[in-house]
Amino acid sequence: MSNEVRVRFAPSPTGALHIGGVRTALYNYLFARKHGGKFLLRIEDTDQNRYVPGAEDYIKDSLDWIGINPDESPWNPGDCGPYRQSERKSMYREYAEYLLEKGHAYYAFDTSEELEAMRQRLTAARVVSPQYNSITRTQMKNSLTLPADEVKSRLESGEPYVIRIKIPRKEEVRLNDMVRGWVMVHSNSLDDKVLMKSDGMPTYHLANIVDDHLMGITHVIRGEEWLPSAPLHVLLYRYLGWEDSMPEFAHLPLLLKPDGNGKLSKRDAEKHGFPIFPLSWKDPNSGEWVAGFKEAGYLPDAFLNFLAFLGWNPGDQRELFSVEALVDAFSIDRIGKSGTKFDINKAKWYNEQYLRKKSDKELAAYLLEDLQKENLSVSAEKAEKIAAVMKERATFPSDLWSEGRFMLLAPEEFDGQVVAKKWNQEAITVLSAYSKNLQEAEAPLTAESAKALLESSAEAEGIKLGKVMQAVRLAVTGVGAGPDLMQIFEILGKEELIKRIEFALNKIDAA
RNA sequence: GGUCCGUUCGUCUAGGGGUUAGGACGCAUCCCUUUCACGGAUGAAACACGGGUUCGAUUCCCGUACGGACUACCA
């Protein structure tokens, strides 16, 4: 397993998984598959206060929906378990102690009030960035300033404490990011981050280094919001003696708001009326509800394809990629550096492309499902015919029903604008004749026979069919636009067609 | 404020010292269509700004501006 690529997606179960998180998971997955490696899922639940019940299942279900299942996870453990940080609690202590022993960490006893007072004091003194660092730690209560015996007695008396990393005063920390190249920061801009919290849990910083090391992670692919703390992580690897096996980093560009600027957020989804979460979700604590792509009618393949192109491209002009094709084409050096604005139109376009690739039968299944909710039933054969004529004009599977309902339900109202423009005596004459001729027509009506009869009916009255076509459509469907009329006639069948024409003749005349 | 990251059509992006700066979404026009849509064609639309380097910068370097992330005992 020495050269095997191992990557992880490490979400925090604090609510619904944001679309940006799904993209991070996807890139990790693609990278792992591309290199024949493993994709792991690790739950980062070191903050017990923020734990939200159901969030883990949400993460699992989301990945499952788009078909990127981890090779190792809490539900499918490999050899590096547990895969939930809360269950690894006992493992972190020894590394914190090692750091303590090596002088790279220290105990701190400051209360939150004292910390706050320190920040205020610094702010008042016009210190630009108040932080716990090589300068301020000398004035705080920690094992660097307190006499050894006092530290010992505080520890023994059970006084709460944290363990902080001791950031060196003057040092350059550099890392070679796979998407950004060399990034360098001075240690004096870093602060003495807490490594172990007073509740005995590690913070993200310690936990992710320890776990990545123990789990043999070779590449860390994560959001750009982690870039500022990456130098801290480098230092941690160094102090823990793991620098030689330190994973490579790739920090992904952020997903931004569609308008203006800033990180894409829940508010944007509400404001623009489109989802930014894979699945809909109701927060059990706040009762807050968010919409999901799945429920909005996005197909998983389309969603995945759309997501893959948010910050990455294959370098040629192809746009439609199956997962397999993505795996084949994916590479980290084709990931862009700049933030990506979220454009729902593109997502819709992808959905249309994938929808049209589906067979009539698959589409009919969606239609049948919708009809069931309406307490309507129709034969599978008819559903397929409807799907066939509707698929070119649908964005979502639900459009099959919402845009094509006139194929199942006779119109009760007629579009007033079309009535005003197209309804006239000639139309009435042709329709009346057609209705009569239809009575004698042979039963299963086909698009061809329906058309031939309509043409002869019009001709017999000396009226050009083109002049009344729109009115005929109006009479039968109630509206002025839709799929090929003769196909609709075939789907409707002779009896229904006659019924509708008669109804229209009475209803519209009366109006 | 500080640190770090970024900046090619409205959006996603390709490209990269010499190009008519390419594609896609969206938009517009036309064709197809006895409607609408699909499809096809065409069009409008971009290198943030200022200095260098160079015979020549959109491309390399430095600034400026603008944007963003981070700045918790959250991840």
PDB file of C-alpha atoms in Angstrom, chain A residues 189-322:
ATOM      1  CA  SER A 189       1.507  35.675  11.220  1.00  0.00           C
ATOM      2  CA  LEU A 190       0.386  32.362  12.660  1.00  0.00           C
ATOM      3  CA  ASP A 191      -1.074  32.046  16.140  1.00  0.00           C
ATOM      4  CA  ASP A 192      -0.740  29.409  18.813  1.00  0.00           C
ATOM      5  CA  LYS A 193      -3.764  27.406  17.821  1.00  0.00           C
ATOM      6  CA  VAL A 194      -5.480  25.169  20.298  1.00  0.00           C
ATOM      7  CA  LEU A 195      -4.696  21.527  19.599  1.00  0.00           C
ATOM      8  CA  MET A 196      -6.573  19.857  22.432  1.00  0.00           C
ATOM      9  CA  LYS A 197      -9.715  21.425  23.807  1.00  0.00           C
ATOM     10  CA  SER A 198     -10.644  21.477  27.470  1.00  0.00           C
ATOM     11  CA  ASP A 199     -13.237  18.784  26.869  1.00  0.00           C
ATOM     12  CA  GLY A 200     -10.452  16.414  25.894  1.00  0.00           C
ATOM     13  CA  MET A 201     -11.270  16.476  22.206  1.00  0.00           C
ATOM     14  CA  PRO A 202      -8.707  17.541  19.643  1.00  0.00           C
ATOM     15  CA  THR A 203      -9.435  20.467  17.384  1.00  0.00           C
ATOM     16  CA  TYR A 204      -9.684  19.967  13.652  1.00  0.00           C
ATOM     17  CA  HIS A 205      -6.059  20.940  13.228  1.00  0.00           C
ATOM     18  CA  LEU A 206      -4.586  18.176  15.320  1.00  0.00           C
ATOM     19  CA  ALA A 207      -7.181  15.573  14.473  1.00  0.00           C
ATOM     20  CA  ASN A 208      -6.898  15.923  10.728  1.00  0.00           C
ATOM     21  CA  ILE A 209      -3.119  15.623  10.761  1.00  0.00           C
ATOM     22  CA  VAL A 210      -3.114  12.621  13.042  1.00  0.00           C
ATOM     23  CA  ASP A 211      -5.888  10.894  11.140  1.00  0.00           C
ATOM     24  CA  ASP A 212      -4.500  11.643   7.711  1.00  0.00           C
ATOM     25  CA  HIS A 213      -1.193  10.220   8.832  1.00  0.00           C
ATOM     26  CA  LEU A 214      -2.677   7.139  10.447  1.00  0.00           C
ATOM     27  CA  MET A 215      -4.965   6.529   7.516  1.00  0.00           C
ATOM     28  CA  GLY A 216      -2.162   6.788   5.008  1.00  0.00           C
ATOM     29  CA  ILE A 217      -3.626   9.757   3.179  1.00  0.00           C
ATOM     30  CA  THR A 218      -1.418  10.765   0.261  1.00  0.00           C
ATOM     31  CA  HIS A 219      -3.290  13.786  -1.095  1.00  0.00           C
ATOM     32  CA  VAL A 220      -5.429  16.308   0.708  1.00  0.00           C
ATOM     33  CA  ILE A 221      -7.958  17.828  -1.662  1.00  0.00           C
ATOM     34  CA  ARG A 222     -10.113  20.379   0.113  1.00  0.00           C
ATOM     35  CA  GLY A 223     -11.658  23.837  -0.172  1.00  0.00           C
ATOM     36  CA  GLU A 224      -9.666  27.028  -0.405  1.00  0.00           C
ATOM     37  CA  GLU A 225     -10.940  28.134   2.986  1.00  0.00           C
ATOM     38  CA  TRP A 226      -8.293  25.821   4.430  1.00  0.00           C
ATOM     39  CA  LEU A 227      -5.394  27.452   2.689  1.00  0.00           C
ATOM     40  CA  PRO A 228      -4.619  29.923   5.495  1.00  0.00           C
ATOM     41  CA  SER A 229      -4.264  27.118   8.005  1.00  0.00           C
ATOM     42  CA  ALA A 230      -2.254  24.849   5.718  1.00  0.00           C
ATOM     43  CA  PRO A 231       1.089  26.240   6.989  1.00  0.00           C
ATOM     44  CA  LEU A 232       0.028  25.321  10.511  1.00  0.00           C
ATOM     45  CA  HIS A 233      -0.622  21.813   9.272  1.00  0.00           C
ATOM     46  CA  VAL A 234       2.802  21.667   7.669  1.00  0.00           C
ATOM     47  CA  LEU A 235       4.351  22.636  10.984  1.00  0.00           C
ATOM     48  CA  LEU A 236       2.387  19.943  12.740  1.00  0.00           C
ATOM     49  CA  TYR A 237       3.615  17.289  10.335  1.00  0.00           C
ATOM     50  CA  ARG A 238       7.134  18.496  10.917  1.00  0.00           C
ATOM     51  CA  TYR A 239       6.903  18.488  14.713  1.00  0.00           C
ATOM     52  CA  LEU A 240       5.272  15.094  14.742  1.00  0.00           C
ATOM     53  CA  GLY A 241       8.159  13.793  12.676  1.00  0.00           C
ATOM     54  CA  TRP A 242       6.010  12.966   9.671  1.00  0.00           C
ATOM     55  CA  GLU A 243       7.215  15.529   7.196  1.00  0.00           C
ATOM     56  CA  ASP A 244       8.620  12.890   4.873  1.00  0.00           C
ATOM     57  CA  SER A 245       5.245  11.286   4.410  1.00  0.00           C
ATOM     58  CA  MET A 246       3.255  14.497   4.449  1.00  0.00           C
ATOM     59  CA  PRO A 247       0.421  14.396   1.923  1.00  0.00           C
ATOM     60  CA  GLU A 248       0.319  16.737  -1.019  1.00  0.00           C
ATOM     61  CA  PHE A 249      -2.207  19.522  -0.854  1.00  0.00           C
ATOM     62  CA  ALA A 250      -4.694  20.782  -3.411  1.00  0.00           C
ATOM     63  CA  HIS A 251      -6.889  23.704  -2.409  1.00  0.00           C
ATOM     64  CA  LEU A 252      -9.966  24.021  -4.547  1.00  0.00           C
ATOM     65  CA  PRO A 253     -11.427  27.368  -5.669  1.00  0.00           C
ATOM     66  CA  LEU A 254     -14.536  28.468  -3.863  1.00  0.00           C
ATOM     67  CA  LEU A 255     -18.059  28.366  -5.202  1.00  0.00           C
ATOM     68  CA  LEU A 256     -19.390  31.911  -5.266  1.00  0.00           C
ATOM     69  CA  LYS A 257     -22.772  33.606  -5.304  1.00  0.00           C
ATOM     70  CA  PRO A 258     -24.429  33.923  -8.720  1.00  0.00           C
ATOM     71  CA  ASP A 259     -24.775  37.671  -8.278  1.00  0.00           C
ATOM     72  CA  GLY A 260     -22.372  40.017  -6.631  1.00  0.00           C
ATOM     73  CA  ASN A 261     -19.649  38.355  -4.661  1.00  0.00           C
ATOM     74  CA  GLY A 262     -18.975  36.091  -1.769  1.00  0.00           C
ATOM     75  CA  LYS A 263     -19.259  32.484  -0.883  1.00  0.00           C
ATOM     76  CA  LEU A 264     -22.392  30.697  -2.036  1.00  0.00           C
ATOM     77  CA  SER A 265     -24.723  30.367   0.907  1.00  0.00           C
ATOM     78  CA  LYS A 266     -28.095  29.091   1.980  1.00  0.00           C
ATOM     79  CA  ARG A 267     -29.506  32.587   1.594  1.00  0.00           C
ATOM     80  CA  ASP A 268     -28.702  32.589  -2.111  1.00  0.00           C
ATOM     81  CA  ALA A 269     -30.710  29.475  -2.622  1.00  0.00           C
ATOM     82  CA  GLU A 270     -33.708  31.084  -1.039  1.00  0.00           C
ATOM     83  CA  LYS A 271     -33.203  34.363  -2.812  1.00  0.00           C
ATOM     84  CA  HIS A 272     -32.956  32.868  -6.288  1.00  0.00           C
ATOM     85  CA  GLY A 273     -35.261  29.968  -5.786  1.00  0.00           C
ATOM     86  CA  PHE A 274     -32.883  27.199  -6.750  1.00  0.00           C
ATOM     87  CA  PRO A 275     -31.221  24.549  -4.642  1.00  0.00           C
ATOM     88  CA  ILE A 276     -27.627  24.553  -3.493  1.00  0.00           C
ATOM     89  CA  PHE A 277     -27.887  21.295  -1.607  1.00  0.00           C
ATOM     90  CA  PRO A 278     -27.974  17.854  -3.195  1.00  0.00           C
ATOM     91  CA  LEU A 279     -30.962  16.622  -1.207  1.00  0.00           C
ATOM     92  CA  SER A 280     -33.682  18.495   0.582  1.00  0.00           C
ATOM     93  CA  TRP A 281     -33.196  18.649   4.311  1.00  0.00           C
ATOM     94  CA  LYS A 282     -34.965  19.753   7.388  1.00  0.00           C
ATOM     95  CA  ASP A 283     -32.787  20.749  10.269  1.00  0.00           C
ATOM     96  CA  PRO A 284     -34.038  18.889  13.343  1.00  0.00           C
ATOM     97  CA  ASN A 285     -32.927  21.688  15.659  1.00  0.00           C
ATOM     98  CA  SER A 286     -33.963  24.845  13.885  1.00  0.00           C
ATOM     99  CA  GLY A 287     -36.731  23.320  11.811  1.00  0.00           C
ATOM    100  CA  GLU A 288     -35.218  25.106   8.849  1.00  0.00           C
ATOM    101  CA  TRP A 289     -35.854  23.495   5.481  1.00  0.00           C
ATOM    102  CA  VAL A 290     -33.639  23.616   2.400  1.00  0.00           C
ATOM    103  CA  ALA A 291     -34.408  22.453  -1.113  1.00  0.00           C
ATOM    104  CA  GLY A 292     -32.419  19.752  -2.863  1.00  0.00           C
ATOM    105  CA  PHE A 293     -31.339  19.216  -6.454  1.00  0.00           C
ATOM    106  CA  LYS A 294     -32.752  15.729  -6.379  1.00  0.00           C
ATOM    107  CA  GLU A 295     -36.208  16.830  -5.372  1.00  0.00           C
ATOM    108  CA  ALA A 296     -36.092  19.712  -7.842  1.00  0.00           C
ATOM    109  CA  GLY A 297     -35.838  17.151 -10.610  1.00  0.00           C
ATOM    110  CA  TYR A 298     -32.139  17.090 -11.383  1.00  0.00           C
ATOM    111  CA  LEU A 299     -30.816  13.781 -12.594  1.00  0.00           C
ATOM    112  CA  PRO A 300     -27.814  12.496 -10.659  1.00  0.00           C
ATOM    113  CA  ASP A 301     -25.630  12.104 -13.752  1.00  0.00           C
ATOM    114  CA  ALA A 302     -26.444  15.599 -14.922  1.00  0.00           C
ATOM    115  CA  PHE A 303     -25.805  17.043 -11.493  1.00  0.00           C
ATOM    116  CA  LEU A 304     -22.490  15.255 -11.259  1.00  0.00           C
ATOM    117  CA  ASN A 305     -21.414  16.411 -14.711  1.00  0.00           C
ATOM    118  CA  PHE A 306     -22.389  19.984 -13.876  1.00  0.00           C
ATOM    119  CA  LEU A 307     -20.541  19.824 -10.583  1.00  0.00           C
ATOM    120  CA  ALA A 308     -17.382  18.460 -12.153  1.00  0.00           C
ATOM    121  CA  PHE A 309     -17.207  21.498 -14.424  1.00  0.00           C
ATOM    122  CA  LEU A 310     -17.424  23.962 -11.566  1.00  0.00           C
ATOM    123  CA  GLY A 311     -13.730  24.727 -11.381  1.00  0.00           C
ATOM    124  CA  TRP A 312     -12.372  22.033 -13.647  1.00  0.00           C
ATOM    125  CA  ASN A 313     -12.382  21.396 -17.393  1.00  0.00           C
ATOM    126  CA  PRO A 314     -10.875  18.729 -19.595  1.00  0.00           C
ATOM    127  CA  GLY A 315      -8.911  21.173 -21.751  1.00  0.00           C
ATOM    128  CA  ASP A 316     -10.855  20.380 -24.885  1.00  0.00           C
ATOM    129  CA  GLN A 317     -14.341  21.315 -25.922  1.00  0.00           C
ATOM    130  CA  ARG A 318     -16.317  18.369 -24.681  1.00  0.00           C
ATOM    131  CA  GLU A 319     -18.935  19.100 -22.065  1.00  0.00           C
ATOM    132  CA  LEU A 320     -20.874  15.908 -21.567  1.00  0.00           C
ATOM    133  CA  PHE A 321     -19.082  13.372 -19.418  1.00  0.00           C
ATOM    134  CA  SER A 322     -20.165  10.200 -17.735  1.00  0.00           C
TER     135      SER A 322
END
